[in-house]
C-alpha positions as a printed Julia matrix, in Angstrom:
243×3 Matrix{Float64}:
 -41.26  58.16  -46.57
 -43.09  61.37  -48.41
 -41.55  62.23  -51.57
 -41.15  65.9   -50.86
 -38.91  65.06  -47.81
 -37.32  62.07  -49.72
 -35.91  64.75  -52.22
 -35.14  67.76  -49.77
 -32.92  64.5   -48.22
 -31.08  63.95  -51.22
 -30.72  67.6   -52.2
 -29.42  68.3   -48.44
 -26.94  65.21  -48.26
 -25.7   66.11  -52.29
 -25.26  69.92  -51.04
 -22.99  68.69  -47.87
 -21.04  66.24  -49.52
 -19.85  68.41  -52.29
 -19.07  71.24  -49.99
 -16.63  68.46  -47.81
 -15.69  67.73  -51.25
 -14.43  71.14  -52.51
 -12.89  72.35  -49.23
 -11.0   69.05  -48.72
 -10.61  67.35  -51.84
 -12.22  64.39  -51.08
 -14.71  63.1   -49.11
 -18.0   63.19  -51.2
 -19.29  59.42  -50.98
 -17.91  59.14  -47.58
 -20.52  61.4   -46.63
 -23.49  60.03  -49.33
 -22.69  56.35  -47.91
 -24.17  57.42  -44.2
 -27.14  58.72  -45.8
 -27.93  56.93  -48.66
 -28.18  53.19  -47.98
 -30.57  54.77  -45.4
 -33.21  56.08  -47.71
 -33.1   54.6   -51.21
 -34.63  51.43  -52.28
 -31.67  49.19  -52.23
 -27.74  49.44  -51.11
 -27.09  49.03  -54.57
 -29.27  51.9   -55.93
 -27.17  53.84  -52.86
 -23.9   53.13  -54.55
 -25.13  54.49  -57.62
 -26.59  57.39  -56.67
 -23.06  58.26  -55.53
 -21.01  58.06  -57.58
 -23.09  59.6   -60.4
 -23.68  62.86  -58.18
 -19.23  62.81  -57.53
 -18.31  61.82  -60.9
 -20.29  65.19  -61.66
 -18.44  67.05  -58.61
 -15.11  66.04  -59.99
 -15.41  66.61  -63.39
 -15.27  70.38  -63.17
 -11.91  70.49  -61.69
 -10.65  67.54  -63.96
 -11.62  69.08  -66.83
  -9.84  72.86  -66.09
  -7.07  71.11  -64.67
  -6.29  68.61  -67.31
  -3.12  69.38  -68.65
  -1.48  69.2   -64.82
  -2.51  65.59  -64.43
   0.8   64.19  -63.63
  -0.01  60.92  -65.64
   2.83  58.53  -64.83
   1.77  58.96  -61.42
  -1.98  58.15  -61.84
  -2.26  55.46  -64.3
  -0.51  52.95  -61.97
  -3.39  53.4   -59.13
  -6.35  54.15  -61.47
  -6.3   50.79  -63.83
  -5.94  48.93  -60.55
  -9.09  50.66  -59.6
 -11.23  49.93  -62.25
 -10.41  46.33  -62.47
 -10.97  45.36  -58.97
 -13.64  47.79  -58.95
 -15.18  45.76  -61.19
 -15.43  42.36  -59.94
 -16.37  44.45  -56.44
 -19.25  46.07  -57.9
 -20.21  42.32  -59.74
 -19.84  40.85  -55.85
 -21.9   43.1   -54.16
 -24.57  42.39  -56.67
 -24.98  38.55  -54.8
 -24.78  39.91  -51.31
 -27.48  41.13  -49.0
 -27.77  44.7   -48.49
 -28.46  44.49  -44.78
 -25.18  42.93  -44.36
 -23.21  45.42  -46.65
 -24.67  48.28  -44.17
 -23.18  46.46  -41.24
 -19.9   46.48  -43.1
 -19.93  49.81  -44.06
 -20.9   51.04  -40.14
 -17.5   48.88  -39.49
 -15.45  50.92  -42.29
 -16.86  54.24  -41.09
 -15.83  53.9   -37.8
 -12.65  52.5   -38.93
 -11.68  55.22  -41.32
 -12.61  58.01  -38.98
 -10.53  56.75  -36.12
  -7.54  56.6   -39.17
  -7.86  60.06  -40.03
  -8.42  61.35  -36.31
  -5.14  59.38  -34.94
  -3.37  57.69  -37.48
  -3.28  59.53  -40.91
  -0.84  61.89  -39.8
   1.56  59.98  -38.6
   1.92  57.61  -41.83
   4.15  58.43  -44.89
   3.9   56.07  -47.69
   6.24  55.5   -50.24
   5.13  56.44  -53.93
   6.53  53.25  -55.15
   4.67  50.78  -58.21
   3.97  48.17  -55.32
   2.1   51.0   -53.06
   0.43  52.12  -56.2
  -0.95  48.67  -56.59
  -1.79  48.11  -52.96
  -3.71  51.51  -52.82
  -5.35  50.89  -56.07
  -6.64  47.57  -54.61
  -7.61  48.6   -51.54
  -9.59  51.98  -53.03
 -11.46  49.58  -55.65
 -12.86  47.08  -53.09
 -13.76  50.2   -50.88
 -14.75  51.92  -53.78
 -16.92  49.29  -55.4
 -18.46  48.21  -52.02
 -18.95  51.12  -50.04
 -18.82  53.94  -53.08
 -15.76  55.35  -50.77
 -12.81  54.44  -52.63
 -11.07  58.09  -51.56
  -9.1   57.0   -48.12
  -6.38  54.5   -49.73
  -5.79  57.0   -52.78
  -5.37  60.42  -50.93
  -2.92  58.32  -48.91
  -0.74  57.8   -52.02
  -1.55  60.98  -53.98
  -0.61  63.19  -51.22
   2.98  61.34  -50.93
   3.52  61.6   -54.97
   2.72  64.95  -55.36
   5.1   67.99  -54.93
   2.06  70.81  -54.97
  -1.54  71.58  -53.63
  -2.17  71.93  -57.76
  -0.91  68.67  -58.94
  -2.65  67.06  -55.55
  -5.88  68.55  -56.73
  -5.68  67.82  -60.34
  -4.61  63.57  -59.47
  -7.31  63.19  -56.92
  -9.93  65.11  -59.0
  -8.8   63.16  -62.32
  -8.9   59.99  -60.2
 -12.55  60.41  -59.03
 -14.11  61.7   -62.28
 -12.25  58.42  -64.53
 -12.9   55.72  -61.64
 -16.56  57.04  -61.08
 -17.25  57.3   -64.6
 -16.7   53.8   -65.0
 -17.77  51.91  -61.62
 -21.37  53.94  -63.19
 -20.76  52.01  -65.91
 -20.31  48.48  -64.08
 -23.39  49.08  -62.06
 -25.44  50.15  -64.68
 -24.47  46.98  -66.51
 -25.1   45.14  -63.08
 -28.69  46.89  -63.13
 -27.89  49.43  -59.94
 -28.91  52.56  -62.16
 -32.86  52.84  -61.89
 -35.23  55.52  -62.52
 -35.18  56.26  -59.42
 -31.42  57.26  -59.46
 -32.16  58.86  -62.52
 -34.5   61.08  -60.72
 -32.45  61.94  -57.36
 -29.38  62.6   -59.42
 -31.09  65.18  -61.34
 -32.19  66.92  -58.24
 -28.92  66.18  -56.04
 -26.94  67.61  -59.0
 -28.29  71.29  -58.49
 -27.46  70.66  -55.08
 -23.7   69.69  -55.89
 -23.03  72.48  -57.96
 -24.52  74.85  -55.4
 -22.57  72.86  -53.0
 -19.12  73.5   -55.21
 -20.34  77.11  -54.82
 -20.42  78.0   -51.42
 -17.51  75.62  -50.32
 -15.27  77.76  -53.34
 -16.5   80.49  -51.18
 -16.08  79.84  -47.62
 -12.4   77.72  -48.17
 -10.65  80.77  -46.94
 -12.85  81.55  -43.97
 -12.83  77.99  -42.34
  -9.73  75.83  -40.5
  -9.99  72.89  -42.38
  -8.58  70.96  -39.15
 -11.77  71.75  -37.19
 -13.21  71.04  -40.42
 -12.27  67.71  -40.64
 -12.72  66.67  -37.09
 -16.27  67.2   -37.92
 -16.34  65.23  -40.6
 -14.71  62.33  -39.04
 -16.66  62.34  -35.86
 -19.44  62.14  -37.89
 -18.65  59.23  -39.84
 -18.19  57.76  -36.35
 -21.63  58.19  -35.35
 -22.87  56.99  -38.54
 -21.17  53.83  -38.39
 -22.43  53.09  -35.6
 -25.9   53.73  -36.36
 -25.3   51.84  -39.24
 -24.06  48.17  -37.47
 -26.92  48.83  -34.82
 -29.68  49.25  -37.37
């Protein structure tokens, strides 16, 4: 592949992801994980790549939002995360990339036929045992697939009692579990120079993306939105297991 349409791929996929991202909340390396593993060198290089360019989409919002970051209720979920996270992330390390893609076709088709028929119709519980289950279940997704939002939204948006403290848990969650699954795969060698490079040109194309999707969030039905989105992923996992 040329380099000049190499980048305008990473720049394009950065700019959509963090528009889903800032209209919905989440959603950012759902997106990056049916491009990605696609078009950079290995499946671990893909994982890194994404979560660098969300850990930089999140941290706005996390950081202006900090005080409102109902801690009792994230703690539970997030040190979960990060410690299944991390043997994930050490496991995916040993395992053949081709194989991970199939998986992650699987999951994509899986998690878009959740949030087309199922999502809506499931109220969880904000209990501790949910909050471990969730924070389980979002670290192996998260440190396999870089897509650890699914489980989480499914608990944050049954804990919270506003759209402000939903945004400020989800966006805190992202920016403290990215920040250190980047840390885990740079120690597990996933963060080349070659993510070094894409992530400084994808992260002109997040901000931009933060931009217009700050813009447009009153002019769009985030329902139609969504369906998008999820038929999408749909596609792309099956692409994925047929590649």
């Amino acid at each position: 592949m040329d380099f000049p349409v190499f980048i305008m791929i990473i720049f394009a996929s950065s700019f959509v992801a963090s528009f889903i991202q800032r209209v919905s909340g989440f959603g950012f390396g759902i997106f990056m994980m049916t491009i990605l593993p696609l078009v950079m060198p290995s499946y671990g290089e893909a994982t890194a790549l994404s979560g660098l360019l969300a850990l930089v989409n999140s941290m706005y919002i996390c950081i202006r939002m900090w005080k409102q970051i109902p801690w009792k209720k994230l703690l539970p979920i997030l040190i979960t995360f990060i410690v299944v996270s991390f043997f994930a992330i050490r496991w995916v390390a040993g395992m053949d990339g081709r194989v991970l893609k199939h998986i992650l076709g699987g999951i994509l088709i899986f998690v878009s036929i959740y949030f087309f028929f199922i999502s809506e119709r499931i109220r969880v519980k904000p209990t501790m045992g949910v909050q471990l289950a969730m924070g389980t279940a979002s670290g192996l997704m998260g440190g396999f697939f870089a897509m650890q939002g699914p489980p989480a939204v499914l608990y944050f948006i049954a804990c919270t009692d506003s759209k402000e403290e939903y945004l400020a848990i989800t966006q805190a969650f992202f920016f403290i579990g990215n920040s250190m699954m980047t840390l885990f795969r740079a120690g597990n060698g996933f963060v080349t120079a070659t993510v070094g490079l894409c992530w400084l040109w994808g992260i002109v194309a997040v901000f931009l993306g933060i931009w217009v999707g700050a813009m447009v969030f009153r002019r769009i039905t985030l329902p139609s939105l969504r369906k998008v989105i999820y038929a999408y992923m749909a596609v792309s996992g099956l692409l994925a297991i047929l590649a």
